Structures are given as structure tokens and as C-alpha cells.
Tab-separated table of C-alpha atoms in Angstrom:
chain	number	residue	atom	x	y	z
P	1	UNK	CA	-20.838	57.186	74.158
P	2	UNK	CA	-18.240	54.865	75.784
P	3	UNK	CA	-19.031	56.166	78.967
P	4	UNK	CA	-23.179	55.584	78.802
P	5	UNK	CA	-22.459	52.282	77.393
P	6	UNK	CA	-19.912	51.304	80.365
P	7	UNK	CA	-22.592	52.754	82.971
P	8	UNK	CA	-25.039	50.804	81.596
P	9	UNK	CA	-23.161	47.162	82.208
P	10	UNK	CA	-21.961	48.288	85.420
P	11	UNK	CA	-26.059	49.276	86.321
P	12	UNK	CA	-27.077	45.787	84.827
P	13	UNK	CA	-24.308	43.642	86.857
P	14	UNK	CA	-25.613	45.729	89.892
P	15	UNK	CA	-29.212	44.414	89.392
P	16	UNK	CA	-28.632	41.104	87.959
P	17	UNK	CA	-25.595	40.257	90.121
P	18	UNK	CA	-23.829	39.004	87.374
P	19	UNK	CA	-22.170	40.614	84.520
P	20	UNK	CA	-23.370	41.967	81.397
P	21	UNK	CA	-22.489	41.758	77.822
P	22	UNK	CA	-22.707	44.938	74.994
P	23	UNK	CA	-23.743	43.305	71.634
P	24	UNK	CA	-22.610	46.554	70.238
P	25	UNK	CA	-19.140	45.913	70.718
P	26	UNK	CA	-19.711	41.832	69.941
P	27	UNK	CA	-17.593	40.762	66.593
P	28	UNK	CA	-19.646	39.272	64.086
P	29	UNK	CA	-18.820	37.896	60.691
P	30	UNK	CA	-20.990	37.455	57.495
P	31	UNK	CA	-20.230	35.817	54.445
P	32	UNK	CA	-22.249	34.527	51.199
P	33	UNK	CA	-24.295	31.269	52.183
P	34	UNK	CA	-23.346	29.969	48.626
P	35	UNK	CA	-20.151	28.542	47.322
P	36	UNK	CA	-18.786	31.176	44.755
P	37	UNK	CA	-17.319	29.673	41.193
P	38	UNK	CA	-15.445	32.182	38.866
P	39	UNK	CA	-13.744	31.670	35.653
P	40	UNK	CA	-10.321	30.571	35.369
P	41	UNK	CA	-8.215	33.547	34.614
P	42	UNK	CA	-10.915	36.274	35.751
P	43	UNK	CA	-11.298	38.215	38.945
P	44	UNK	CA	-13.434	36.896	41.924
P	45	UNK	CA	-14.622	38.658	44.636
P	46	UNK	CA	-15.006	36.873	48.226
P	47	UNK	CA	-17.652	38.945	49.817
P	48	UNK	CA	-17.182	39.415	53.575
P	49	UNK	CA	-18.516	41.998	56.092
P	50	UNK	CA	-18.288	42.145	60.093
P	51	UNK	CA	-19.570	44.632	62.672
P	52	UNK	CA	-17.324	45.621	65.785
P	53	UNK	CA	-15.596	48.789	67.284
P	54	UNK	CA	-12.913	49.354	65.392
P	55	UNK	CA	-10.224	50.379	67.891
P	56	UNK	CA	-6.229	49.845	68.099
P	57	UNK	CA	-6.209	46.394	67.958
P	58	UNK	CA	-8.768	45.283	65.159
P	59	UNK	CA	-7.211	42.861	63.020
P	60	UNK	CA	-8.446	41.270	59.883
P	61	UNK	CA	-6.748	38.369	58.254
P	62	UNK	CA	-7.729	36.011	55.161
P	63	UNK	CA	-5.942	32.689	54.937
P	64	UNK	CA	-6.335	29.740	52.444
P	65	UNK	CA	-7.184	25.663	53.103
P	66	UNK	CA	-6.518	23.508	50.001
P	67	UNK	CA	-9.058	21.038	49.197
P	68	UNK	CA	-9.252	17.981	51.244
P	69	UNK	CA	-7.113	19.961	54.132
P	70	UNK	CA	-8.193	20.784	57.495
P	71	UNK	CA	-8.574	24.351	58.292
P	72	UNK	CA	-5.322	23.763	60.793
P	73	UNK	CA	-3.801	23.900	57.447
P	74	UNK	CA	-4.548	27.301	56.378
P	75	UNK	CA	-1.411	29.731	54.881
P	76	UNK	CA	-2.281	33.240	55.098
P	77	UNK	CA	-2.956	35.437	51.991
P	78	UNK	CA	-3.099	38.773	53.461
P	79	UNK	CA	-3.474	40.617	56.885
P	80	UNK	CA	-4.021	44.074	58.072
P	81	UNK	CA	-3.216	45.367	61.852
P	82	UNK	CA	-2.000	48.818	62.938
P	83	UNK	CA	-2.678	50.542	60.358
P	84	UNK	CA	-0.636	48.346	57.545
P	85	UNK	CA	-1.839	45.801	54.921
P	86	UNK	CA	0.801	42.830	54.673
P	87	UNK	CA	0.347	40.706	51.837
P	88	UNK	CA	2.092	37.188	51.705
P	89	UNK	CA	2.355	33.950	50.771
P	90	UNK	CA	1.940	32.969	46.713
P	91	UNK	CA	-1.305	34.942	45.810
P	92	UNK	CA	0.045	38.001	47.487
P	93	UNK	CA	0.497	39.646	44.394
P	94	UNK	CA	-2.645	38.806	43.368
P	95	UNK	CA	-4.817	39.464	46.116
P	96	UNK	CA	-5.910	43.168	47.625
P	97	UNK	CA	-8.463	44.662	49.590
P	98	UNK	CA	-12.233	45.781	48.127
P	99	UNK	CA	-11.643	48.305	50.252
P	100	UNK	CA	-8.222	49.533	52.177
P	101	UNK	CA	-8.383	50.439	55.230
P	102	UNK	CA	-11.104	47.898	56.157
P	103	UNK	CA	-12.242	50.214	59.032
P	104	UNK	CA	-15.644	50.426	57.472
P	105	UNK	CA	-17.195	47.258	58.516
P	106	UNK	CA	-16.587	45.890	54.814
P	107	UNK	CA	-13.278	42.930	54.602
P	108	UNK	CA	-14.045	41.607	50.962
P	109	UNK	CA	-11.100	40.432	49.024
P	110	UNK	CA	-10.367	40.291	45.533
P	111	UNK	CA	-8.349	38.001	43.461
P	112	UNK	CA	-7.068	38.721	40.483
P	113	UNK	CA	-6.061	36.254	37.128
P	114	UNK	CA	-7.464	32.839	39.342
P	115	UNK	CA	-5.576	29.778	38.656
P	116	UNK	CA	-7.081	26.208	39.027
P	117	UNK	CA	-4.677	25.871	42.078
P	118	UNK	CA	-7.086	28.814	43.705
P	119	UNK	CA	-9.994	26.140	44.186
P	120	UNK	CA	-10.651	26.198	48.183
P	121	UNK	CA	-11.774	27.424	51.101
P	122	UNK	CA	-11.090	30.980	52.284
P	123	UNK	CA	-11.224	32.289	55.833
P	124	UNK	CA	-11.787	35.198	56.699
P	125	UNK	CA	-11.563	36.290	60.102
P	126	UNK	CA	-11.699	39.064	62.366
P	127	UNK	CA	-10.203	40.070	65.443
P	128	UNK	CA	-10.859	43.028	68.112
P	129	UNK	CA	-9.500	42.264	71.591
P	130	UNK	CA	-11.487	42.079	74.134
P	131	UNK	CA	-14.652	41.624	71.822
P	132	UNK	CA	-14.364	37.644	71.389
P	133	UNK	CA	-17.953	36.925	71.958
P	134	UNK	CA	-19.730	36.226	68.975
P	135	UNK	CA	-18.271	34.040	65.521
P	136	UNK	CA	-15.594	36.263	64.174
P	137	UNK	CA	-14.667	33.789	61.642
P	138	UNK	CA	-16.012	33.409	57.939
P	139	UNK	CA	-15.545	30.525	55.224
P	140	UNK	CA	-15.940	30.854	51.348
P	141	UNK	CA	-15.589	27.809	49.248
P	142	UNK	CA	-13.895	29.419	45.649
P	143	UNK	CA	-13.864	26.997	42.700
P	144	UNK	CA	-12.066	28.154	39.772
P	145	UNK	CA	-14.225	26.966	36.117
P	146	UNK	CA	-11.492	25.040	33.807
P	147	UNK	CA	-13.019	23.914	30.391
P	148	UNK	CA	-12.670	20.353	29.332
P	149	UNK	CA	-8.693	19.813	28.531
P	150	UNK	CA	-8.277	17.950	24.937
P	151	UNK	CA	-9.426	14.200	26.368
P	152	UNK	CA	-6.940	11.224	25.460
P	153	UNK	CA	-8.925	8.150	24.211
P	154	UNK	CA	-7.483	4.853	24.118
P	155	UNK	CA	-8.859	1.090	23.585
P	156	UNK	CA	-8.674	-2.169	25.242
P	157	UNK	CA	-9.800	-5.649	25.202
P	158	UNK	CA	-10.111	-8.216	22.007
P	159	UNK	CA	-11.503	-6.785	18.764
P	160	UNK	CA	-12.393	-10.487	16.741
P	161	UNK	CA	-16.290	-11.095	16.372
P	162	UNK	CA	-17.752	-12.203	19.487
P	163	UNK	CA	-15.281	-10.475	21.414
P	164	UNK	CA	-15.653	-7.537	23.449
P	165	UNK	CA	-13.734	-4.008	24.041
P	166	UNK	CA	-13.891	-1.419	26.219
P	167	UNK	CA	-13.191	2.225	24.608
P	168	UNK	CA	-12.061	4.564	27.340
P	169	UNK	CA	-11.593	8.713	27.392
P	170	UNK	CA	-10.742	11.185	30.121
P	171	UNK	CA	-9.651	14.900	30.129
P	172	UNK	CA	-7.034	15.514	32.431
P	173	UNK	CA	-8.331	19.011	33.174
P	174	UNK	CA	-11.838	20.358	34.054
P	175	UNK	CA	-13.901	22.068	36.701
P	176	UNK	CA	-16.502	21.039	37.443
P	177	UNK	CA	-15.253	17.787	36.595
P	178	UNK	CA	-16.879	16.724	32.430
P	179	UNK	CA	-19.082	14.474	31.990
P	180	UNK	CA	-18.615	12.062	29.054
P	181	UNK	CA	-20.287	10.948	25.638
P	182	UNK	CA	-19.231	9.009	22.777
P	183	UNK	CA	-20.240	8.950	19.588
P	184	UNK	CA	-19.937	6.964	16.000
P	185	UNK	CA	-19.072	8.891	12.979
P	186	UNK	CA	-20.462	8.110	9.841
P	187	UNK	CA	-23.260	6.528	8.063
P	188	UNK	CA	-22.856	3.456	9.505
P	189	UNK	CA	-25.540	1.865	11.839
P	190	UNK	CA	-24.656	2.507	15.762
P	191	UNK	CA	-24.727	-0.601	17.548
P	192	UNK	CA	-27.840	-1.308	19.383
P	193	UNK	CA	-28.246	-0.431	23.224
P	194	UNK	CA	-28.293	-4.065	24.112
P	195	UNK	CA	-23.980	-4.766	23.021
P	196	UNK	CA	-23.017	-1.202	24.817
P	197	UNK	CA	-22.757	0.350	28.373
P	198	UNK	CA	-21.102	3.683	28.631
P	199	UNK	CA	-20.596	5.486	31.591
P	200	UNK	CA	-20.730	9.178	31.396
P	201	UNK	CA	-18.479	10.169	34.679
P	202	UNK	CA	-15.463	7.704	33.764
P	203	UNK	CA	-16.128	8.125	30.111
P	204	UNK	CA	-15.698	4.180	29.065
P	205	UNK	CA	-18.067	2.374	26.561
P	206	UNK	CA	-18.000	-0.997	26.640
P	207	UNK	CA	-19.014	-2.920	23.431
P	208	UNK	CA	-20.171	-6.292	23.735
P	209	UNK	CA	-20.981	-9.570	21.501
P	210	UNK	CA	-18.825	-7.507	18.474
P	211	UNK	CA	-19.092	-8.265	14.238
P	212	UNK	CA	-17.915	-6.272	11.549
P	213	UNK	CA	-20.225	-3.450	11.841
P	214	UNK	CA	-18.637	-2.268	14.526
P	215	UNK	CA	-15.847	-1.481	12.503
P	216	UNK	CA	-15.724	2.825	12.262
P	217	UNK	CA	-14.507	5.443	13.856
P	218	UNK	CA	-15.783	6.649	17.328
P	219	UNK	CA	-15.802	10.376	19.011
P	220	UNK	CA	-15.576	11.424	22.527
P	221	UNK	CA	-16.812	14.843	23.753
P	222	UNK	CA	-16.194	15.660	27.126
P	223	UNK	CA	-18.218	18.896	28.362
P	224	UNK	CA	-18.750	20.815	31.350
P	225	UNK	CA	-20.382	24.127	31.923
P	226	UNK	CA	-17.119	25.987	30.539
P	227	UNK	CA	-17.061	24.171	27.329
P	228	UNK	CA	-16.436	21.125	25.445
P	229	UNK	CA	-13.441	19.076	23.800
P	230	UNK	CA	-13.270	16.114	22.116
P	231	UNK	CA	-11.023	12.908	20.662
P	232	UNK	CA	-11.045	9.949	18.180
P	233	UNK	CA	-10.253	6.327	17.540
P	234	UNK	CA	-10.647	3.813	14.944
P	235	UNK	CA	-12.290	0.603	16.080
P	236	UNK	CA	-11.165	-2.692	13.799
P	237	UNK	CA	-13.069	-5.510	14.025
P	238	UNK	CA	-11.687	-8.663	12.866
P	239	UNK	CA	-12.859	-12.274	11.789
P	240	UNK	CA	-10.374	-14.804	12.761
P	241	UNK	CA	-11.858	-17.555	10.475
P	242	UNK	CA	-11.313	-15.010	7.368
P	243	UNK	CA	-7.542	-14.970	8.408
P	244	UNK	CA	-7.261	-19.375	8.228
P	245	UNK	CA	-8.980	-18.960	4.914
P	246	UNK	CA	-6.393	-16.311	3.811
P	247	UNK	CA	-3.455	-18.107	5.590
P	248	UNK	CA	-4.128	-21.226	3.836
P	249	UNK	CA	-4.452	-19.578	0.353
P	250	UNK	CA	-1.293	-18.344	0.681
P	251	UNK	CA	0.764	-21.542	1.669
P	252	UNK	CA	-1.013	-22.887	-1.363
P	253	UNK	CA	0.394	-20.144	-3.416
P	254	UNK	CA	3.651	-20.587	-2.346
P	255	UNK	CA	3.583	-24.345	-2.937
P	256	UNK	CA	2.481	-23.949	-6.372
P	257	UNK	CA	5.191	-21.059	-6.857
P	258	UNK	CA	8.282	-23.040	-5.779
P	259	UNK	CA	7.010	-25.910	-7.552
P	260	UNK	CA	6.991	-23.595	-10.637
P	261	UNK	CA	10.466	-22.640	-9.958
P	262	UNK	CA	11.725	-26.273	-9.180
P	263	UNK	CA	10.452	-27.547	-12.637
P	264	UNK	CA	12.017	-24.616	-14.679
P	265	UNK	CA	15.085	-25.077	-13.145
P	266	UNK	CA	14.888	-29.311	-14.188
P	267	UNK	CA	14.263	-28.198	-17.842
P	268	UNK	CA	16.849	-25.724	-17.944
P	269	UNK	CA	19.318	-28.249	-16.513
P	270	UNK	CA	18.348	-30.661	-19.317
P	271	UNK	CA	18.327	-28.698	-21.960
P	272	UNK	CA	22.130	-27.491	-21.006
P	273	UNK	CA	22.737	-30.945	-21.089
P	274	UNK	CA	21.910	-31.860	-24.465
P	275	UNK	CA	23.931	-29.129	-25.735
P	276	UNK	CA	26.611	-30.889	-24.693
P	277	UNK	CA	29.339	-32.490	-27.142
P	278	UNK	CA	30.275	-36.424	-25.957
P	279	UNK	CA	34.272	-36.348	-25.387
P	280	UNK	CA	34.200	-39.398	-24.018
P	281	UNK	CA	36.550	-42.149	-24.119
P	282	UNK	CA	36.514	-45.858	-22.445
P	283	UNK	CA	39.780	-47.171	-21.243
P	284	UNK	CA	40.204	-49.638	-23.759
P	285	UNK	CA	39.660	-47.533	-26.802
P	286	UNK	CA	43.200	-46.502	-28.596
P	287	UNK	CA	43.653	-43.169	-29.870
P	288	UNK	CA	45.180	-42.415	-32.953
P	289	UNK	CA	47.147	-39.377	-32.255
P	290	UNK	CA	48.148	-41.106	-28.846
P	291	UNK	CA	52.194	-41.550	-28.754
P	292	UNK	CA	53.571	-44.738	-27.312
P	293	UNK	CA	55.388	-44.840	-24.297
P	294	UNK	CA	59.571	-44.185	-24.572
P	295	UNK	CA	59.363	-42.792	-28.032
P	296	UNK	CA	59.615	-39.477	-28.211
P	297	UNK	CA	59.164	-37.168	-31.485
P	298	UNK	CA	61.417	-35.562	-32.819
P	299	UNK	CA	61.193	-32.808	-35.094
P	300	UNK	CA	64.114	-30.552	-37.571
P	301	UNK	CA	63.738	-28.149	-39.515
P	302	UNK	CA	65.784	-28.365	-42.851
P	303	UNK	CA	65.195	-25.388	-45.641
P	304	UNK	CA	63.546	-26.774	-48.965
P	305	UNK	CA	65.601	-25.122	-51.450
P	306	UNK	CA	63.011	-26.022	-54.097
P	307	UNK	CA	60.434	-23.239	-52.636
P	308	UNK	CA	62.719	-21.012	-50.288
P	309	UNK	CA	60.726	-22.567	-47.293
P	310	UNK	CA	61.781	-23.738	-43.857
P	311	UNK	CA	60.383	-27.939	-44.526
P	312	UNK	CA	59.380	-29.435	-40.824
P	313	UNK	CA	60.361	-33.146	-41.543
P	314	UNK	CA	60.335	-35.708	-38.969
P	315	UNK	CA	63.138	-37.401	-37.641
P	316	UNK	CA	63.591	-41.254	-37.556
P	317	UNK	CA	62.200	-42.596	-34.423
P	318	UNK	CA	64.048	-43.963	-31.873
P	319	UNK	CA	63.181	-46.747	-29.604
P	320	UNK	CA	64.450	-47.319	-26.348
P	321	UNK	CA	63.648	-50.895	-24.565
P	322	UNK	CA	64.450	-51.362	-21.335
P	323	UNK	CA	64.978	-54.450	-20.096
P	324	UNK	CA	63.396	-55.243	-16.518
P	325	UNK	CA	65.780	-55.179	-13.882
P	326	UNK	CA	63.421	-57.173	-11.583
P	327	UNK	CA	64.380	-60.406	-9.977
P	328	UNK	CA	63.227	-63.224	-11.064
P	329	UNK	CA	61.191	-65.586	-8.422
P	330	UNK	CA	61.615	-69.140	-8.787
């Protein structure tokens, strides 16, 4: 009873001169050793237990430290004191009690529908004024399994032969974090180990020294314990002295085409020519239908009585000389 038990210290401080402690009435807090991983969207359970004398001012409280924070940091999930459960903060409505009141020595907590955002550490603690004497505090480091988001895979560097390129792929989700491994598709020959480096944790593969054959398309699978996901690219190797060959060719062509076109468009041009009729006159030639200067023709129109017709006859021709008016220099 209470009464034994305070008899007793006051017995032992009498004989030792100093005072005693109970450990019946010490808090103490266990948890699970081992960090605890659940699935994301299932339940998980964070196991906790303690042993003290429950009495009127036994509290229990669980709080939550985001990775990388100090446990200063903590927000509280739930509490219980007098009597009353309070849950608060952003998992409050998904966080309750294994057990409710936890009178019985037993504080686990369950958490319903986990998000990736619940990966952390969980404290759970318990107080019982005056019992302070013993670690009433316990941590549980939750992470929350995420398969392997679809992975984005992009390329860099210079694809010619001789060249070198760097093929790179990362998910942006996935706990624990996927490890990487690319892959060529096909029949064609993989490129030996000596022209490529990949690196499973960043997920690049560098290609080295490259020639045509490494021309294809290439897979990356990213895969952690929850599952796997995967990408492609096309990889186009090109020979630079190939294009100069092609490049010339073509100027070639196009010299011989608009040589083609500039000689069709001579014989056209000559052949138009010939067609031609010659209208031409030089300026002393005399024409015979030409009409001298100041005499003008003059036509009338008389009727031919003979045949009933209208007879164009022409008129007698006048000429008009005009005598220069222009001085005469002496």
C-alpha cells in the first residue's frame, strides 16, 4: 500500500541518513530498438509502453520532429491529461490511441492512411509529477515506403564519334531512395565496360570514345524495395566527316541544277529570237508609201454612175513652198 511503501523510505532515510528512492513509482519508457518503415497509404503502429503510478496528474503526449530537425522542433500530435484525449496539429485526424484511456501502462499510437510527409521521428513521452526519476521519454524513427515515381531521363554532352555523353535519370519520388540501372534495347551489341561508367545512386552513364554502334535506344529502371519504374531515350550518334561528304554533294547538285536552268533559259531566248520578223529600216533608205513633207492627200468621193458606186478618186496635189524667212549672213 501507499502507506507501507512511504514507511519504508522514511525507515531507509532513518538508517542511511539520506533519502531514499521507490523504483515502483519511477517513470520509465520503452520503445522498439528498430526504426519502423510502413507502406505509404497503410496504417503503422508506433509501439510504446511505460510503467508508473498512474495518479491525477499522469500525462502522456506524442509529438513529431521532421527530418533533419532538432527535437526542440517537435509539434504535438496528440495528448491526454485529466481524463481527456486532445488531438491536434495536421495528423490529428489521423492519429488515435491503441488503447484510450492509456491508464494501462500501454501509450502506442496509430496512424492511419501515412503520407510521405509522415517520415520522422516520434516522441513519445510520459509524465507523472513527482516521479521524474528515470527516462520518461521515447523516440521512434517512422519512414513511410514510396515506390519509384516515373524517372525523367535526359542527355548531355556531344554525340559525333569520338565524342562522349553522359545519359542521366532520376525519380523524383522514392523511399528508400532507388537505386539506378540502365539498359540498351535491342539486338544491338552493348558497348563494352571499358567506354561506360554508370553510377547506380545518381543514375548517370557516361559513354565514352563513341561510333555508330552506339546509336539505339537506352532504358532506365529505377527500383527500390516498393517497386520499380522506368524511362527511355534515343541515343544518335553522328559522323561529322559523313556530313562534309553530303554537304559537298549537294552544292555540287545545285551548281549543276542552276547551270541546267541558265542554259535552257539561253536557248529559249534564242529561239524567240529567230522567230522574229526584221522591220528594220536604216535612215537613208526611202519608203515608198512615205508622203513628202507639206503635201497633204486629199481624198473625194464622187458617185460612179456607171456601177451605182461611191468612186474614191484622188484629188490633185497641192504643193506649198515656203520660202525661208531666215536672214541672210554676209
Amino acid at each position: 500500500s501507499a502507506m507501507a511503501r512511504l514507511s519504508g523510505l522514511l525507515l531507509c532515510g532513518a538508517l542511511l541518513g539520506f533519502a531514499c528512492l521507490d523504483p515502483g513509482v519511477a517513470v520509465e519508457v520503452k520503445v522498439p530498438a528498430e526504426p519502423l518503415s510502413t507502406p505509404v497509404g497503410k496504417t503503422a503502429e508506433l509501439t510504446c509502453s511505460y510503467s508508473t503510478s498512474v495518479g491525477d496528474s499522469f500525462a502522456l503526449e506524442w509529438s513529431f520532429v521532421p527530418p533533419g530537425k532538432p527535437l526542440s522542433a517537435s509539434h504535438p500530435i496528440l495528448y491526454f491529461t485529466n481524463g481527456h484525449l486532445y488531438p491536434t496539429g495536421s495528423q490529428a485526424k489521423r492519429a488515435s490511441l491503441f488503447q484510450n484511456p492509456p491508464t494501462g501502462g500501454v501509450a502506442t499510437l496509430k496512424l492511419t492512411d501515412v503520407h510521405p510527409s509522415d517520415t520522422g521521428t516520434y516522441l513519445c513521452q510520459v509524465n507523472n509529477p513527482p516521479d521524474f526519476y528515470t527516462n520518461g521519454l521515447g523516440l521512434i524513427n517512422l519512414t513511410v515506403l514510396v515506390p519509384p515515381s516515373s524517372p525523367l531521363c535526359s542527355k548531355s554532352g556531344q554525340t559525333s564519334v569520338g565524342g562522349s555523353a553522359a545519359l542521366k535519370c532520376s525519380s523524383s519520388q522514392g523511399a528508400p531512395r532507388p537505386v539506378y540501372n540502365w539498359v540498351r534495347l535491342g539486338s544491338s551489341p552493348t558497348p563494352s565496360l571499358g567506354s561506360m561508367v554508370q553510377d547506380e545512386v545518381s543514375g548517370q552513364l557516361i559513354l565514352t570514345n563513341l561510333s555508330l554502334t552506339y546509336s539505339g535506344t537506352y532504358r532506365c529502371v529505377a527500383t527500390n524495395q516498393m517497386g520499380s519504374a522506368s524511362c527511355e531515350l534515343t541515343l544518335s550518334v553522328t559522323d561529322p566527316s559523313k556530313g562534309r561528304v553530303a554537304g559537298a554533294l549537294i552544292g555540287v547538285l545545285l551548281g549543276v541544277l542552276l547551270l541546267s536552268v541558265a542554259a535552257f533559259c539561253l536557248i529559249r531566248f534564242q529561239k524567240d529570237r529567230r522567230k522574229r520578223p526584221k522591220e528594220t529600216y536604216g535612215g537613208s533608205d526611202i519608203r515608198e508609201d512615205a508622203i513628202a513633207p507639206g503635201i497633204s492627200e486629199q481624198t473625194s468621193v464622187r458617185p460612179d454612175s456607171s456601177k451605182g458606186l461611191l468612186q474614191r478618186t484622188p484629188s490633185s496635189s497641192s504643193v506649198t513652198t515656203t520660202k525661208s524667212k531666215l536672214p541672210m549672213v554676209v
